[in-house]
Short mmCIF file of C-alpha atoms and ligand atoms in Angstrom, two decimals:
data_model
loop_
_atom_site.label_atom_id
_atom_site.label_comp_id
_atom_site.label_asym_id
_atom_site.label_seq_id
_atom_site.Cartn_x
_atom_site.Cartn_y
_atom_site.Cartn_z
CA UNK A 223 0.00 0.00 0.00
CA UNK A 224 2.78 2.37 0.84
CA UNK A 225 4.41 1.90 -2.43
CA UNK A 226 1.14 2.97 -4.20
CA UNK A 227 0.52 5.75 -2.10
CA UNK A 228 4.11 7.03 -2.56
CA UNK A 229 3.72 6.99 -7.02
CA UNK A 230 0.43 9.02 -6.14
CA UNK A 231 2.74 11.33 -4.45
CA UNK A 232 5.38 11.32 -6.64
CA UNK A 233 2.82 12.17 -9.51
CA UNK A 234 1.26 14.54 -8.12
CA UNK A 235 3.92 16.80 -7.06
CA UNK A 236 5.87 16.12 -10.56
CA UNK A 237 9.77 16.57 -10.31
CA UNK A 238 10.75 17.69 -7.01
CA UNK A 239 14.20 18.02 -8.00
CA UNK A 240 13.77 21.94 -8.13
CA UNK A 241 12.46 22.29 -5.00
CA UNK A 242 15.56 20.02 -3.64
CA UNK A 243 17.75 22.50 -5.64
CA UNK A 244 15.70 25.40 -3.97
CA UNK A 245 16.54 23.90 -0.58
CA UNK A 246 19.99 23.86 -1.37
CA UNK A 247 20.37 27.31 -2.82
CA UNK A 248 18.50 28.91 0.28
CA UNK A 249 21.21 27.06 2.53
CA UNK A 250 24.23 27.60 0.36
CA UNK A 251 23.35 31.60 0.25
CA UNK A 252 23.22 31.95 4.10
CA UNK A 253 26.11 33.88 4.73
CA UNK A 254 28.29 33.75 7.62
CA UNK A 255 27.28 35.90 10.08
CA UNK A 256 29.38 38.12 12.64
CA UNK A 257 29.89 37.51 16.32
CA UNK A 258 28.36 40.64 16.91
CA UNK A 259 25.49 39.77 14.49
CA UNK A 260 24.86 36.68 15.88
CA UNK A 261 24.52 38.32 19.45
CA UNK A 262 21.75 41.22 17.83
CA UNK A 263 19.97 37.74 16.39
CA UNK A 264 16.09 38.20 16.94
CA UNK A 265 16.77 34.29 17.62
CA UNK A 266 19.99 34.24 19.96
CA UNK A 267 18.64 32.72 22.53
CA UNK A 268 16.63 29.87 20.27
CA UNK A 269 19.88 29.24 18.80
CA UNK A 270 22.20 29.00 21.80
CA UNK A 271 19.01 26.52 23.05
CA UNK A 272 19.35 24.67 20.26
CA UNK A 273 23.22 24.46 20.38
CA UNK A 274 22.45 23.57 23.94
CA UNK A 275 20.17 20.20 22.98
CA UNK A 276 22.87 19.29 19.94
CA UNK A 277 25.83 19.38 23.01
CA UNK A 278 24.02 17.43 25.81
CA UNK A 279 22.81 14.70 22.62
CA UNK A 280 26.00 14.43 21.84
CA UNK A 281 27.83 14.22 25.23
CA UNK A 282 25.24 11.14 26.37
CA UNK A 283 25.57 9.35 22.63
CA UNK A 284 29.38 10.05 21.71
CA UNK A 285 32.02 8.27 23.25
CA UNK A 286 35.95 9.16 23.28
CA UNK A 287 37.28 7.69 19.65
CA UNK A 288 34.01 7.21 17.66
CA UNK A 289 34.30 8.08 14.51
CA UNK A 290 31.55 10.18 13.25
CA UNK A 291 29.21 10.91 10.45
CA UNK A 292 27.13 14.06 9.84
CA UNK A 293 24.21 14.12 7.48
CA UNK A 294 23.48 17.70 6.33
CA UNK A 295 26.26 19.26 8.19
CA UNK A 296 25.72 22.65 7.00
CA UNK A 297 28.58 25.24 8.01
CA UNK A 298 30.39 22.78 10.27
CA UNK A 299 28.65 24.79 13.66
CA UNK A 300 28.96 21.39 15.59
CA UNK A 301 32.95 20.93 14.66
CA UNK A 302 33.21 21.88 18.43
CA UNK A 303 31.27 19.86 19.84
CA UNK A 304 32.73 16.85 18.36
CA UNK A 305 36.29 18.27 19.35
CA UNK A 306 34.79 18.15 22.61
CA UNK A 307 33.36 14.94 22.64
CA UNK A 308 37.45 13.90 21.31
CA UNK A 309 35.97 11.86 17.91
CA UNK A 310 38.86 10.36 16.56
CA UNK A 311 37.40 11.27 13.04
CA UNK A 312 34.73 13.00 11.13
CA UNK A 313 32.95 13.17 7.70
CA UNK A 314 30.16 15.65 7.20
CA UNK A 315 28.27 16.11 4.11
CA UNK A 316 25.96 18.21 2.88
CA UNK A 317 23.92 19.11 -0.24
CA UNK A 318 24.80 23.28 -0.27
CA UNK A 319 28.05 23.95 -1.54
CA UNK A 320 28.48 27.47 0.07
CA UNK A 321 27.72 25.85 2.82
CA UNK A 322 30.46 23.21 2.65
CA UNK A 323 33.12 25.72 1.51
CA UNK A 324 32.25 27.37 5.13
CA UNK A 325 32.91 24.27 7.28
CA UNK A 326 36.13 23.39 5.22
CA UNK A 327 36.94 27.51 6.23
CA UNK A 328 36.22 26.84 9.90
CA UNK A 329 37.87 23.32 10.48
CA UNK A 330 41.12 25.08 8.61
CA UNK A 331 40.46 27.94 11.08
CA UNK A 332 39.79 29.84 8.01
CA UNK A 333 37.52 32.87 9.62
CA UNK A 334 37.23 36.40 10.36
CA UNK A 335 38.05 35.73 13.94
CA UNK A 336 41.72 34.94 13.36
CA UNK A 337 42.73 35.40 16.82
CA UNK A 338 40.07 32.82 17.66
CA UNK A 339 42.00 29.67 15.35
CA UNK A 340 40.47 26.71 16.30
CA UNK A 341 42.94 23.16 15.37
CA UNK A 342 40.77 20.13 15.83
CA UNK A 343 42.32 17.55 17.35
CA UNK A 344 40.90 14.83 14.67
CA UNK A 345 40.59 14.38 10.94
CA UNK A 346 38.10 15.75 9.07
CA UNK A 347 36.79 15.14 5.54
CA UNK A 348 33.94 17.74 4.10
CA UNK A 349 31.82 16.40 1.10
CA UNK A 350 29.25 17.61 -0.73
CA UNK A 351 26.32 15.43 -1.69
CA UNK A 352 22.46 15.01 -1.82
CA UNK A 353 22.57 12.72 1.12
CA UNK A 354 18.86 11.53 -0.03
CA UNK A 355 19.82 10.83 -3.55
CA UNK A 356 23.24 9.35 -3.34
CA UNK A 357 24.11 5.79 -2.00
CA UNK A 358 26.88 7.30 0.42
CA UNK A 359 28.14 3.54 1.21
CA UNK A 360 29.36 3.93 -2.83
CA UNK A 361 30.18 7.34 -2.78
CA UNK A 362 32.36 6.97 0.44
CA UNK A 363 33.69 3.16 -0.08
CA UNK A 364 37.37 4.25 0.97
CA UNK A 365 35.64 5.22 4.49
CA UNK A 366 35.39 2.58 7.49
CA UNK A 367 32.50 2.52 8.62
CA UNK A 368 31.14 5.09 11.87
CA UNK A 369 30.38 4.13 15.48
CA UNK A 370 27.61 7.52 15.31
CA UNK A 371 25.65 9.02 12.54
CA UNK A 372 24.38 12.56 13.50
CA UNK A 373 21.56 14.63 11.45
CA UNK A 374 20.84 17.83 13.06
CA UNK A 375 17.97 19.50 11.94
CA UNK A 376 17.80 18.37 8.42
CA UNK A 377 16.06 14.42 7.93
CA UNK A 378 13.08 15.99 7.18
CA UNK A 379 14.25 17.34 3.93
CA UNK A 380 14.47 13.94 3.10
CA UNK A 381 10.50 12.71 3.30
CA UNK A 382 9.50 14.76 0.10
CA UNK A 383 9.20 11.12 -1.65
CA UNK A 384 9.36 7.78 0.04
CA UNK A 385 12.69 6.80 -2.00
CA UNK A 386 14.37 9.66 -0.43
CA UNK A 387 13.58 9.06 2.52
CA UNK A 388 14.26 5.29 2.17
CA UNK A 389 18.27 6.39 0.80
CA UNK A 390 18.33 8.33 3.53
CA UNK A 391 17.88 5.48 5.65
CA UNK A 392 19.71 2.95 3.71
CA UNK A 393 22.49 5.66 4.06
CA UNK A 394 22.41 5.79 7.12
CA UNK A 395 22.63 2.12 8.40
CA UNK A 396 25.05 1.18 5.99
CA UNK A 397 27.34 3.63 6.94
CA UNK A 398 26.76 2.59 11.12
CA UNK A 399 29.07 -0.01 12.58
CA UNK A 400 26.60 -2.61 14.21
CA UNK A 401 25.50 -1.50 17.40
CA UNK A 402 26.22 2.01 16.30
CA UNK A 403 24.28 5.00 17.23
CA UNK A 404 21.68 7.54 15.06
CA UNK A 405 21.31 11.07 16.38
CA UNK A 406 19.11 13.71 15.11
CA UNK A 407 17.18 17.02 15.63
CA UNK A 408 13.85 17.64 13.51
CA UNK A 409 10.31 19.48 13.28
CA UNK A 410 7.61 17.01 15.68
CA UNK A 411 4.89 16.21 13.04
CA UNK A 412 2.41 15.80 16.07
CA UNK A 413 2.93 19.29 17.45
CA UNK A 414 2.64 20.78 13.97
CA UNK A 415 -0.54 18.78 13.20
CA UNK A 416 -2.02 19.68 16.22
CA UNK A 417 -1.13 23.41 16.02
CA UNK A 418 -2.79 23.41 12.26
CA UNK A 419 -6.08 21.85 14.10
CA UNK A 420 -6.31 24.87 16.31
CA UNK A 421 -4.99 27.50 13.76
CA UNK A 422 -7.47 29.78 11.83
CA UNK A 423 -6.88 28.62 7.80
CA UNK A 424 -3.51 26.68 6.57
CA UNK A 425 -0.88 28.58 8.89
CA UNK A 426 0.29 29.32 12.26
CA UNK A 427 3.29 30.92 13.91
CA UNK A 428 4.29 33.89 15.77
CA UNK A 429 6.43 36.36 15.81
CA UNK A 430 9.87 34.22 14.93
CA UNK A 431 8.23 31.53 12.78
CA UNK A 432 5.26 30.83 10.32
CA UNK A 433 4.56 27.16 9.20
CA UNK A 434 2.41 27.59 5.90
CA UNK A 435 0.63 24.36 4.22
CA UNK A 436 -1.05 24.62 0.61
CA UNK A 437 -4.58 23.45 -0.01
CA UNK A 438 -3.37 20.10 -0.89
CA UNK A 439 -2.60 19.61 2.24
CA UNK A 440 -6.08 18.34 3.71
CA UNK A 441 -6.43 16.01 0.65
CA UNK A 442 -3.13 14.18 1.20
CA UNK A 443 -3.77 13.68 5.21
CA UNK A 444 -7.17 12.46 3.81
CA UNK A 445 -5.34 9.89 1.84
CA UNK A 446 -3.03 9.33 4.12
CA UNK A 447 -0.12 9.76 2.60
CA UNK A 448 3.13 9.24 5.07
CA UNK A 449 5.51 11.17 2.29
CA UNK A 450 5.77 14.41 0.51
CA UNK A 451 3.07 16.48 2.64
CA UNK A 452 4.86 19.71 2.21
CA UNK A 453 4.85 23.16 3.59
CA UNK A 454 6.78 26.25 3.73
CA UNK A 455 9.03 26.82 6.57
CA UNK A 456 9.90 30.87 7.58
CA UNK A 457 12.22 30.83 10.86
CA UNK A 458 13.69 34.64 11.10
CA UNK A 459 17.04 34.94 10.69
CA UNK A 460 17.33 31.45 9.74
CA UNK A 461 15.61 29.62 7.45
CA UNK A 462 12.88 30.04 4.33
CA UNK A 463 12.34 27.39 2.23
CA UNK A 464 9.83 24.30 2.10
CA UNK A 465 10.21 21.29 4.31
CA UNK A 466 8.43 17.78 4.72
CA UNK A 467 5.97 15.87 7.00
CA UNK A 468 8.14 13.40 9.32
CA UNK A 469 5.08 11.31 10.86
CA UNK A 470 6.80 9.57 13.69
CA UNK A 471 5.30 6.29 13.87
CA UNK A 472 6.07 6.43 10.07
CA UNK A 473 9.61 7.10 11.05
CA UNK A 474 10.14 4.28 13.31
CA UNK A 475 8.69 1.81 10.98
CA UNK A 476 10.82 2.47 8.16
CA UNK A 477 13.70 2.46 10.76
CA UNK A 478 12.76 -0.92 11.80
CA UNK A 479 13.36 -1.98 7.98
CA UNK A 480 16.65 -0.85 8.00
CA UNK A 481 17.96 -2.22 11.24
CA UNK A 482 17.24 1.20 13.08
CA UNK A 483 15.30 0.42 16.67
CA UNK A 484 14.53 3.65 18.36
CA UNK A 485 16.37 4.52 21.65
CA UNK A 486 14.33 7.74 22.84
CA UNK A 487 12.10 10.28 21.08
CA UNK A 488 11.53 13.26 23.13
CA UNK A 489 10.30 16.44 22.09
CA UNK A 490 12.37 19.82 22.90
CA UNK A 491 10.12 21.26 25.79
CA UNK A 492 10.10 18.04 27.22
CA UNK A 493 14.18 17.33 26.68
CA UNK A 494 15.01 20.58 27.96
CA UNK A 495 13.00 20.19 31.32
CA UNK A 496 15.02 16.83 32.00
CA UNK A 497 18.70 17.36 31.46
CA UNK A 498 18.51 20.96 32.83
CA UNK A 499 18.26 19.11 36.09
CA UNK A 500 21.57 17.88 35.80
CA UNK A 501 24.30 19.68 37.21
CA UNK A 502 26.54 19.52 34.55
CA UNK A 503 24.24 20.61 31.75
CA UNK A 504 22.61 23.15 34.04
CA UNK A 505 25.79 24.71 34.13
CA UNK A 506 26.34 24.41 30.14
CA UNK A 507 22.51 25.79 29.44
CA UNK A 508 24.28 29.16 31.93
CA UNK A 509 27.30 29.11 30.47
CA UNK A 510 25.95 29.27 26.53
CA UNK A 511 23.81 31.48 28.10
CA UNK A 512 20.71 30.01 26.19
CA UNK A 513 17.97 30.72 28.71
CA UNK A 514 19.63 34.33 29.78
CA UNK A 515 20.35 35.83 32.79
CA UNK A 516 16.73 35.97 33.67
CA UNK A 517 16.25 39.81 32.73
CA UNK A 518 13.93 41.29 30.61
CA UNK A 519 15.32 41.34 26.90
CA UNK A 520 17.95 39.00 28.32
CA UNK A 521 16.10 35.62 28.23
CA UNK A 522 14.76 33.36 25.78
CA UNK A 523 11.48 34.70 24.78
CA UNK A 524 7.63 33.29 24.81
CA UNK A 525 7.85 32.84 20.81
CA UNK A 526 11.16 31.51 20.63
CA UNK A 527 10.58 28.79 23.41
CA UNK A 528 6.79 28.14 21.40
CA UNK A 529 9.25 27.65 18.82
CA UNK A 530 11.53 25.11 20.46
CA UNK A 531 8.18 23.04 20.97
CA UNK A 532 8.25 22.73 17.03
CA UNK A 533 11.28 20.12 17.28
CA UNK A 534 11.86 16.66 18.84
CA UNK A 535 15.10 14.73 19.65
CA UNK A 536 15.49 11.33 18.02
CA UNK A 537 17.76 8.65 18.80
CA UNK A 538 18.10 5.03 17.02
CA UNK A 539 20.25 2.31 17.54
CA UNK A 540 21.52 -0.33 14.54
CA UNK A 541 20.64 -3.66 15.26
CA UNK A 542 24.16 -6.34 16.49
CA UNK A 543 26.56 -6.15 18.59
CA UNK A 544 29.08 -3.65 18.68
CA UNK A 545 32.85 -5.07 18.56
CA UNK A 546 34.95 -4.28 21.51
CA UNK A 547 38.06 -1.35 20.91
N1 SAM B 822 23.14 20.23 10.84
C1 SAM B 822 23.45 21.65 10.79
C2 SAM B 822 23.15 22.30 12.13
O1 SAM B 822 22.57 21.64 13.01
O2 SAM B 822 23.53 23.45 12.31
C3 SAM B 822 22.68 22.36 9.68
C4 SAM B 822 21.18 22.36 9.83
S1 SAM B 822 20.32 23.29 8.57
C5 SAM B 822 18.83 23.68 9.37
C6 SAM B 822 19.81 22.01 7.45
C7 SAM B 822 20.95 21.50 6.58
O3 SAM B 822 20.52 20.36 5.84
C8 SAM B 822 21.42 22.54 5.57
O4 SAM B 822 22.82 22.73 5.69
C9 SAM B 822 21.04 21.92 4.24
O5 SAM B 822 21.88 22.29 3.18
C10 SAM B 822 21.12 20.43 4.57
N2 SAM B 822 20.37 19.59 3.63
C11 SAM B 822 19.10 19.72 3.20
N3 SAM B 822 18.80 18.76 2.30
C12 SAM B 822 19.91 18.00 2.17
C13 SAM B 822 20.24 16.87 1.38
N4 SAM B 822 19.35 16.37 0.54
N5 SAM B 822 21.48 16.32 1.49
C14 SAM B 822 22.40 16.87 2.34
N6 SAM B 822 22.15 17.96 3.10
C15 SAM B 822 20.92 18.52 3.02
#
């Protein structure tokens, strides 16, 4: 039935190769920003949260020496975090070229901020590819294979069609060692779904994000379609460009067929309230300074933390056993 369901999709929305390339092109023109335009973000706070989330997944998944793979790495912003985490190697790819050319820049400790020259303490290859179109385990067959796969905030790009979103998968697994771990950050189809019930037409939001469906929309959920239910995506100051359905329970199934057997789902609101408890990433959350100082204009604010509840925090584990190092 699925396969059915997913040529009615692909039909109906035609070649969706130009809205992949669109997707690309509105990440690959994001230039860097400034330290001191990064601080004047109307989304600082949002960001430093989400920073926040990507450290404390990584610092409970990552273990000293894994070698890691990141799936839509974008500019290379979590190069740190894996230096912190000591990786003993790292491959990200992504599908936006400007985008790639950045995180080459920053692992060379190519940047405006000269004085700030990072060296990584592991090796570091930068590719770019459609991670949703290309078989990476050909692409990448000189690679060993990775004890983590990471993908931050970008799987749903890959649900437009359900062969993307099956590469992506296939991708993902073959590249894991068995027993090896799947990471990721995306949108939380249920919260969207449920904010569209209560909303007043196709579209909700507030004042740092707008989540805009098309009148097709009701007539795929009607038909139930598990792929390619599209809509626009506006965050301020960071991203513009349409984006996919991820239903979980979808998710998880298709997983399943690739090996993938889910660890934790949580979404942000709910991730946030449980590891702030913790001493250590109390003190993190106050030393990125996500949630502020606690003064007005200085704290994350009631839209960007509605915001937050847009995304959930995924984690998957491939099926065998891991072999001892
Ligand atoms: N993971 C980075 C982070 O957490 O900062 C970047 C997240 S950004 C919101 C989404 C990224 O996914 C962009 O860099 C975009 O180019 C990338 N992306 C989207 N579709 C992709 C695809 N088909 N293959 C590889 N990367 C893709």
């Amino acid at each position: 039935a699925d396969a059915s369901r997913a040529r009615i999709s692909t039909s109906e929305e035609g070649d969706d190769s130009q809205i992949i390339r669109q997707v690309a092109e509105h990440y690959s023109s994001r230039s860097n920003q400034t330290r001191e335009e990064r601080e004047a973000s109307p989304i600082i706070h949002l960001k430093k949260l989400n920073n926040w989330i990507k450290s404390v997944l990584i610092h409970l998944y990552a273990r000293r020496g894994d070698a890691v793979l990141d799936l839509g790495c974008g500019k290379g912003g979590d190069l740190i975090k894996w230096d912190k985490a000591n990786i003993s190697y790292y491959v990200g790819v992504d599908i936006a070229e400007g985008s790639i050319e950045d995180a080459r820049n920053r692992y060379n400790g190519d940047t405006d901020h000269a004085q700030n020259r990072k060296v990584f303490s592991f090796p570091a290859r930068l590719v770019c590819a459609d991670c949703y179109e290309v078989p990476l385990d050909e692409a990448l067959k000189d690679v060993p294979q990775f004890d983590v796969c990471s993908c931050q905030f970008t799987l749903h790009y890959s649900w437009s069609t359900e062969e993307r979103a099956r590469q992506a998968l296939h991708n993902v697994t073959s590249m894991l060692l068995p027993g090896g771990t799947f990471i990721g950050t995306m949108p939380d189809a249920n919260v969207i779904v449920r904010k569209l019930r209560d909303a007043d037409g196709l579209e909700f939001g507030n004042s740092v994000y707008r989540v805009e469906f098309d009148d097709k929309y009701s007539e795929k959920r009607f038909m139930g379609l598990p792929f390619g239910i599209q809509y626009h995506f506006h965050l301020e100051d960071a991203v513009d460009c349409p984006e996919w359905l991820v239903p979980f329970s979808k998710f998880v199934a298709l997983a399943e067929e690739y090996g993938l057997e889910l660890v934790m789902k949580q979404n942000f609101h709910e991730f946030v309230h449980q590891y702030i408890q913790k001493l250590e990433f109390g003190e993190l959350m106050r030393k990125l300074g996500a949630l502020g100082d606690g003064t007005e204009g200085n704290t994350i604010s009631d839209d960007e933390w509605e915001a937050a509840y847009i995304y959930l925090v995924f984690v998957f584990r491939k099926k065998g056993t891991p072999k001892l190092r």
